XYZ file of N, CA and C in Angstrom:
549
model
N 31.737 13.484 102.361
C 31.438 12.933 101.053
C 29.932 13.065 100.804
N 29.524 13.456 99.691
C 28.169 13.675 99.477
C 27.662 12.293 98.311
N 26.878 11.478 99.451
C 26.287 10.631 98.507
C 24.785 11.005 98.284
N 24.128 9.876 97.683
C 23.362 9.932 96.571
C 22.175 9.959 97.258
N 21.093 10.483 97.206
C 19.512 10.368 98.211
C 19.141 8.763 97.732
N 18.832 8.194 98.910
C 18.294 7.175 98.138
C 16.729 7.166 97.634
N 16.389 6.522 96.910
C 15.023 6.557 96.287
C 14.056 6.075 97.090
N 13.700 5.783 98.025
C 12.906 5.395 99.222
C 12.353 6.728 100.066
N 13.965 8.065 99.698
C 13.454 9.554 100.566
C 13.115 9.932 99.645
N 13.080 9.704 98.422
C 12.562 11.253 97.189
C 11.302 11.211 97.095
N 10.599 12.271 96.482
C 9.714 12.726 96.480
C 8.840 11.428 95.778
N 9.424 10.591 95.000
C 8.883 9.750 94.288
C 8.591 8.185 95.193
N 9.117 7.947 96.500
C 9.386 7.216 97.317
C 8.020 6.252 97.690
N 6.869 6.874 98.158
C 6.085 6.230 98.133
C 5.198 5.806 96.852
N 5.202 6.385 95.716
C 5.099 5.281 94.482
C 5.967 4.412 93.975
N 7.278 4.556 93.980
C 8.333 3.443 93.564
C 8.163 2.226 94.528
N 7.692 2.827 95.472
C 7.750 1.659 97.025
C 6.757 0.716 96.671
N 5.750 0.836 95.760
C 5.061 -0.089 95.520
C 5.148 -1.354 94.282
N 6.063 -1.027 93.509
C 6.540 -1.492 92.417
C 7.568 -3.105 93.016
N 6.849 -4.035 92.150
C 8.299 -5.732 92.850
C 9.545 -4.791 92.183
N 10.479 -5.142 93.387
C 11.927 -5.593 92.975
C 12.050 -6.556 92.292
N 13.626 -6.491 91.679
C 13.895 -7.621 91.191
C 14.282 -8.735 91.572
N 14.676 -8.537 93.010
C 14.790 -10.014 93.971
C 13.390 -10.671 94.598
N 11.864 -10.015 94.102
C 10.827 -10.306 94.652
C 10.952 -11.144 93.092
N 10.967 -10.440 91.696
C 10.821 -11.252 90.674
C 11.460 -12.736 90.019
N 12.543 -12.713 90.523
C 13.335 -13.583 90.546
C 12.427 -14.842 91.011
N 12.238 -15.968 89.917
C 11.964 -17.078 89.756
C 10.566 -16.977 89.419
N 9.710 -16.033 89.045
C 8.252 -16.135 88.879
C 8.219 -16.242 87.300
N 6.913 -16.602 86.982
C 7.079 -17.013 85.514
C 7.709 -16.002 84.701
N 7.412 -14.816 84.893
C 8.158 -13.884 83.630
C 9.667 -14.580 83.610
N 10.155 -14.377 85.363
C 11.810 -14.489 84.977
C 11.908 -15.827 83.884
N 11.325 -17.216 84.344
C 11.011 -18.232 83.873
C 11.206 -18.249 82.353
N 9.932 -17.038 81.728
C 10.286 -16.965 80.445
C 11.304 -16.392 79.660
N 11.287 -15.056 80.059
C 12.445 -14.317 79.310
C 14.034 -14.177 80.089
N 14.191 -14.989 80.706
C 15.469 -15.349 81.728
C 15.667 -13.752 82.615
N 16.828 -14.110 82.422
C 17.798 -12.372 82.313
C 17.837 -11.093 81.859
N 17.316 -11.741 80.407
C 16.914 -10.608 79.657
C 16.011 -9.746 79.860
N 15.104 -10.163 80.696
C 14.132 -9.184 81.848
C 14.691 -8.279 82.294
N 15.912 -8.322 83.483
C 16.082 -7.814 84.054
C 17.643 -7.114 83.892
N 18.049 -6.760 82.370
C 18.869 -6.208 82.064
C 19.133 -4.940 82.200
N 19.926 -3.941 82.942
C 19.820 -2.671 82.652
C 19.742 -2.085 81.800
N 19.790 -2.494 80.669
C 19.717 -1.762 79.477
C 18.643 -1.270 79.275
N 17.580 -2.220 79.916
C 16.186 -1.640 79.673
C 15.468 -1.408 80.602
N 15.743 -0.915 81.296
C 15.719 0.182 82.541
C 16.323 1.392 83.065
N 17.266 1.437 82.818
C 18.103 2.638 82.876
C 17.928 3.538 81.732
N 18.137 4.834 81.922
C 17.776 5.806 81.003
C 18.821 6.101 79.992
N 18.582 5.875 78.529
C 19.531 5.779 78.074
C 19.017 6.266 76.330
N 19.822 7.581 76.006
C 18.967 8.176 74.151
C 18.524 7.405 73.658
N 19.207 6.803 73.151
C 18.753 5.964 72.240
C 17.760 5.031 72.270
N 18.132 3.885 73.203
C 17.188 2.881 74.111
C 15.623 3.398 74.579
N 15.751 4.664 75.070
C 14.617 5.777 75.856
C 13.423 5.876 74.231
N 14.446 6.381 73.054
C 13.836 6.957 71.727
C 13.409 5.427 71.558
N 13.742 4.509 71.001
C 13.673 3.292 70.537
C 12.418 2.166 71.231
N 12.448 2.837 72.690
C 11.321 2.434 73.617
C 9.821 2.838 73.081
N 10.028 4.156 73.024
C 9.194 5.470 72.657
C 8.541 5.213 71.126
N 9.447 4.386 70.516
C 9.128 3.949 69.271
C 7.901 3.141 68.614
N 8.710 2.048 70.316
C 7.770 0.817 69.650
C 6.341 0.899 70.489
N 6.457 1.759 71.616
C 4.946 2.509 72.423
C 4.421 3.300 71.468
N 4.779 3.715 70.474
C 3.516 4.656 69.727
C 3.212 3.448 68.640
N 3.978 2.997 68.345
C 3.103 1.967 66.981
C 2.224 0.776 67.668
N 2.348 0.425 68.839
C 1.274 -0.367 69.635
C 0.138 0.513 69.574
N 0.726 1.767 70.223
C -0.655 2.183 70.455
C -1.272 2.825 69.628
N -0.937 2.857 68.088
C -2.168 3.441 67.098
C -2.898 1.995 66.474
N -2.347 0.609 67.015
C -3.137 -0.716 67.103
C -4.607 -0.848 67.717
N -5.832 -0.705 66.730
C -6.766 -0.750 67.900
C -7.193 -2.103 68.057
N -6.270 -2.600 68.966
C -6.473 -3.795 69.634
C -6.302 -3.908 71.378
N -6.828 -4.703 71.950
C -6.709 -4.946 73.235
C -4.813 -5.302 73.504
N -5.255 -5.097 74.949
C -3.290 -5.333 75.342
C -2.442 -4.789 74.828
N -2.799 -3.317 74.409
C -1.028 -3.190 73.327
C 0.023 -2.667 74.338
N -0.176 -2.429 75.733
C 0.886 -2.836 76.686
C 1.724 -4.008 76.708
N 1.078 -5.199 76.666
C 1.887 -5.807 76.795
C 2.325 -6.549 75.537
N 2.090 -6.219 74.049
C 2.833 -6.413 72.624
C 3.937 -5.380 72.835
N 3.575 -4.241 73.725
C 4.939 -3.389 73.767
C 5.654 -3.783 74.641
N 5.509 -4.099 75.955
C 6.226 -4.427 76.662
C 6.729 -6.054 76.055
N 6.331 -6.960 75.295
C 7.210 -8.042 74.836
C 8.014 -7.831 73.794
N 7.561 -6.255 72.566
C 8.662 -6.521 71.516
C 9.620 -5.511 72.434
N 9.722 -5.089 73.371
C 11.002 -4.176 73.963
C 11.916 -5.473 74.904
N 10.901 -6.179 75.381
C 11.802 -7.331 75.658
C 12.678 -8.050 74.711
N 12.321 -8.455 73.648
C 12.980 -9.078 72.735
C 14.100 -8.462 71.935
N 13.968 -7.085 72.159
C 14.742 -5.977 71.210
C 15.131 -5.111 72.182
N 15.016 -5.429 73.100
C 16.241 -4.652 74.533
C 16.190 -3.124 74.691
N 15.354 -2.768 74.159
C 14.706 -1.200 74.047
C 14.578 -0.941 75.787
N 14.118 0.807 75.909
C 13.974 0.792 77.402
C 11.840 0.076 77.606
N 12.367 -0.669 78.420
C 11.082 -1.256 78.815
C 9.742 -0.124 79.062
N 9.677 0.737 80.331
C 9.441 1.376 80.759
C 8.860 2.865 79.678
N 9.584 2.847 78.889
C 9.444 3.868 77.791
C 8.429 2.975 77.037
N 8.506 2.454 76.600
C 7.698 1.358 75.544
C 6.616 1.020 76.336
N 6.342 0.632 77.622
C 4.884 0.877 77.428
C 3.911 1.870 77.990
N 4.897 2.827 78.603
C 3.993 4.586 78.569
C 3.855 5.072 77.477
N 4.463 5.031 76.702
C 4.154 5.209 74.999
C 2.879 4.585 74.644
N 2.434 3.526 75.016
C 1.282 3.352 74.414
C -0.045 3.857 75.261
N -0.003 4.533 76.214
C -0.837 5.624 76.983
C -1.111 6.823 75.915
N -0.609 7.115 74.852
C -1.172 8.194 73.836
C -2.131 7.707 73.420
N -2.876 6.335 73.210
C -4.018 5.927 72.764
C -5.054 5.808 74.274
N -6.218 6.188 74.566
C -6.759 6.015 75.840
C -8.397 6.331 75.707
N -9.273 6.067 76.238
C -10.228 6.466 76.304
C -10.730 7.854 75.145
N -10.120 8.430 75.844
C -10.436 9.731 75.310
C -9.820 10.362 73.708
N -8.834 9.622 73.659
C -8.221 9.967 72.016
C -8.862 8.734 71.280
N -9.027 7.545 71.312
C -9.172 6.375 70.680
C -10.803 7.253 69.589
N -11.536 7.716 70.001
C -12.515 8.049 68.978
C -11.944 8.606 68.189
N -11.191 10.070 68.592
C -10.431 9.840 67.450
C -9.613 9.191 66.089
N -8.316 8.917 66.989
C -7.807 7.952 66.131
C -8.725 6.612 65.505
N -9.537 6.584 65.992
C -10.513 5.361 65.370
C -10.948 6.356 63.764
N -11.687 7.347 63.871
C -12.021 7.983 63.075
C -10.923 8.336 61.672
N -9.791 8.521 62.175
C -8.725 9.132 61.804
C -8.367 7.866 60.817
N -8.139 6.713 61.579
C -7.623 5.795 61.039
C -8.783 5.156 59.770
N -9.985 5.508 60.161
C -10.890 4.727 59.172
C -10.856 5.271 57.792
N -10.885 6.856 58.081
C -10.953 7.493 56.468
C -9.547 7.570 55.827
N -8.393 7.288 56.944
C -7.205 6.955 56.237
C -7.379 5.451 55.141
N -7.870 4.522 56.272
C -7.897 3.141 55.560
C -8.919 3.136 53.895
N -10.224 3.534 54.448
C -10.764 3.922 53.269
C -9.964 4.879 52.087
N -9.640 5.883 52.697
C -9.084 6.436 51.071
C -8.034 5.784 50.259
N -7.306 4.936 50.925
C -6.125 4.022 50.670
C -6.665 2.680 49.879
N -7.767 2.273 50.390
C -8.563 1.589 49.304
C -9.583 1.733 48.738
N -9.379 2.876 48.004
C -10.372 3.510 47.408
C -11.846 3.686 47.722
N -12.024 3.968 49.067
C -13.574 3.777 49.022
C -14.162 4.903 49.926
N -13.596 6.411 49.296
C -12.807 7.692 50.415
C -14.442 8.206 50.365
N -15.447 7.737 49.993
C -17.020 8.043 50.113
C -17.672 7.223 51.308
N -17.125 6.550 51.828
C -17.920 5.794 52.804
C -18.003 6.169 53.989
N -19.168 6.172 54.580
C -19.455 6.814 55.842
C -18.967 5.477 57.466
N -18.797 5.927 58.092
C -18.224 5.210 59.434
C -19.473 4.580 59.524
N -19.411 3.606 59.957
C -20.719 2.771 60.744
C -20.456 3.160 61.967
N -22.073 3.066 62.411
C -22.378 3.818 64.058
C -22.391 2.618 64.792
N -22.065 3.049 66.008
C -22.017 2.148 66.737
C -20.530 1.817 68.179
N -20.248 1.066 68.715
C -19.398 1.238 69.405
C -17.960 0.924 69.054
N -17.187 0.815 69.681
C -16.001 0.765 68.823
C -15.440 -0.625 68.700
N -16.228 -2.145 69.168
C -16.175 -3.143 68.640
C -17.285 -3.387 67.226
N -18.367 -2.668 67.334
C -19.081 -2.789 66.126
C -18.516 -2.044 64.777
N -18.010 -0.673 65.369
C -17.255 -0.119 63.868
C -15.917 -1.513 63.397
N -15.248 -1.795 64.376
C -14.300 -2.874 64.267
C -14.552 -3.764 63.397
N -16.252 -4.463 63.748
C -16.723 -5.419 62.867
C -17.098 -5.432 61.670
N -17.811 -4.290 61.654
C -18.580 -3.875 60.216
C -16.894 -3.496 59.475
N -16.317 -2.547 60.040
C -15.546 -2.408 58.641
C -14.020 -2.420 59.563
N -13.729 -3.913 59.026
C -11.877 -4.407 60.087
C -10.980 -4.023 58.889
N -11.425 -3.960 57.017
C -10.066 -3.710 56.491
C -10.077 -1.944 56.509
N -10.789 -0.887 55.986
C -10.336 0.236 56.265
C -9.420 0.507 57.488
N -10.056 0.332 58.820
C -9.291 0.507 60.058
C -7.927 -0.462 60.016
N -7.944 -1.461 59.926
C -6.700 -2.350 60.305
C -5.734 -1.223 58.863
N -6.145 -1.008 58.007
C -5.372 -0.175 56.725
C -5.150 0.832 57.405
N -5.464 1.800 57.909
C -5.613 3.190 58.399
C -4.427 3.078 59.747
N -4.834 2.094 60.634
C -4.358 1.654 61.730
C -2.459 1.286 61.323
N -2.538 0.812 60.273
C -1.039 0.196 59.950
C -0.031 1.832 59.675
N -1.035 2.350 59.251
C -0.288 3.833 58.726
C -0.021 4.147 59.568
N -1.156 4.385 60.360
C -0.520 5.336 62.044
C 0.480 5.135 62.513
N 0.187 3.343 62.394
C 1.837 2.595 63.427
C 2.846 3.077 63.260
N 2.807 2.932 62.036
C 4.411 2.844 60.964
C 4.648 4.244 61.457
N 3.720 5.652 61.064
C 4.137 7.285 61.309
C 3.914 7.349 62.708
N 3.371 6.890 63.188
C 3.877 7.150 65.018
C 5.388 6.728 65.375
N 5.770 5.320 64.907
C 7.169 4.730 65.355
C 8.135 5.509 65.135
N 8.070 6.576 63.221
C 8.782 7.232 62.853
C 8.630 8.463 63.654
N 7.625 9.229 63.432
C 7.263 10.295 64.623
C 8.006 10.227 66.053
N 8.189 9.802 66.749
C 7.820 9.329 68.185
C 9.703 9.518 68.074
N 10.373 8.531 67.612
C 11.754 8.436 67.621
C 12.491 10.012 67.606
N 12.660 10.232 66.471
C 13.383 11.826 66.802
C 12.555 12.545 67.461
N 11.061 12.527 68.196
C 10.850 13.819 68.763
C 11.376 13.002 70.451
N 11.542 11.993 70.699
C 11.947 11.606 71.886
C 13.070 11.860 72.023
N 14.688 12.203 70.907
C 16.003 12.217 70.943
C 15.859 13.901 71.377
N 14.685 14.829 70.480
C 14.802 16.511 70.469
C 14.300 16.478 72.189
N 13.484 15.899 72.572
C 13.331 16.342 73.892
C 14.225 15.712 75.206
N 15.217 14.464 74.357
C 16.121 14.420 75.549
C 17.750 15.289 75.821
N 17.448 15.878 74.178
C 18.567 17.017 74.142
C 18.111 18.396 74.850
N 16.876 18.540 74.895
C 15.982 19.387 75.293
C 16.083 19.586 76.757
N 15.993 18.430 77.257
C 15.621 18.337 79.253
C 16.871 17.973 79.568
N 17.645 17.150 79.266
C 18.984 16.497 80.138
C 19.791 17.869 80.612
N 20.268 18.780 79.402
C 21.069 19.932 79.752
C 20.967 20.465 80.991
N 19.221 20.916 80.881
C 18.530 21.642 81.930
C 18.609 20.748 83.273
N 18.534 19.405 83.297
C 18.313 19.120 84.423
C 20.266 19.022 85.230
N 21.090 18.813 84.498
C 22.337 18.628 84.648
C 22.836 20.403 85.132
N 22.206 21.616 84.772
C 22.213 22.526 84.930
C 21.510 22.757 86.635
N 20.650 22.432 86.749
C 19.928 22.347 87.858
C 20.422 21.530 89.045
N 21.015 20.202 88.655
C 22.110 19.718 89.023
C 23.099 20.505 90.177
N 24.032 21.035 89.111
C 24.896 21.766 89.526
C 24.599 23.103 90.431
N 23.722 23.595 90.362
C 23.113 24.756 91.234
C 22.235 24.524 92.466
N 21.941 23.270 92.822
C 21.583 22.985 93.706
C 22.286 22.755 95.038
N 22.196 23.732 96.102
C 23.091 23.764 97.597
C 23.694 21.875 98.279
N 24.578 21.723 98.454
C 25.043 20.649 99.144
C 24.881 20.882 100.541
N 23.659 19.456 100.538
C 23.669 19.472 101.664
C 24.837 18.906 102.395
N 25.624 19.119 104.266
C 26.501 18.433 104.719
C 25.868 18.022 105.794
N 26.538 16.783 106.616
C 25.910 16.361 107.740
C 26.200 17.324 108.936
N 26.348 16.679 109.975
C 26.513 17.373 111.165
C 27.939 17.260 111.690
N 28.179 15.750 111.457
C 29.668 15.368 112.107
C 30.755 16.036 110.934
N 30.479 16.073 109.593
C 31.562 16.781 108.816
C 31.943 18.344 109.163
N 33.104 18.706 109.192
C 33.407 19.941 109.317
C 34.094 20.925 108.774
């Protein structure tokens, strides 16, 4: 009988190995707060829809330029049973290195939206642009959300129609291994 590798030998073994179980989580405040519903498969297991829907609410956190939008994603996927895990690698598209961007992006969005598509960015760091001008950006910022959430959803469904085939293909072509005592 050919069972399943367990996840402790795969290649992925010594990073998963570092991650709590759910019998380490069991009774600590999260469980405390969100009961069960933590630790539902639904939002953990890989699943279209759930995966897209995860993917959803990780891109509209993260065109938020606010602190923590890990964990606004990781609580509205709690509450809305999305895949956890998807929802807050999704908000890793905002990071160091893109945020000037999208800061930029979002400001002359916000400005042209309230009419004021002549105004130059204030210099400075990206809590001082924040300060000097919070309604262009928070305006600019809401757009992104909204077209990332929409964005993000069907291109997460095209790429799981995209990879599953292939990997279910790969699947099947891969040699079985047998033990020693089978014959």
């Amino acid at each position: 009988m050919n069972e399943p590798k367990h996840w402790r030998r795969s290649k992925a073994g010594p990073f998963l190995r570092r991650f709590p179980r759910i019998k380490h989580m069991r009774g600590t405040w999260l469980h405390r707060t969100f009961g069960e519903r933590l630790f539902g498969p639904e939002m953990w297991k890989m699943d279209r829809h759930r995966l897209a829907a995860g993917a959803a609410v990780g891109a509209f956190f993260a065109m938020i330029p606010l602190p923590f939008q890990m964990l606004g994603a990781g609580l509205i996927a709690v509450l809305t049973r999305v895949n956890l895990p998807a929802a807050v690698v999704a908000t890793w598209v905002s990071n160091p290195l893109t945020l000037p961007l999208f800061l930029w992006l979002q400001y002359r969005t916000g400005s042209f939206l309230l009419g004021k598509a002549g105004m130059e960015m204030p210099d400075g760091g990206f809590l001082d642009v924040l300060s000097k001008a919070p309604f262009p950006i928070l305006v600019g910022a809401s757009v992104f959300a909204f077209l990332g959430a929409i964005i993000a959803y069907p291109i997460t469904l095209w790429g799981w129609d995209l990879i599953t085939p292939r990997l279910a293909a790969r699947k099947k072509r891969l040699p079985v291994v047998r033990e020693k005592n089978e014959v």
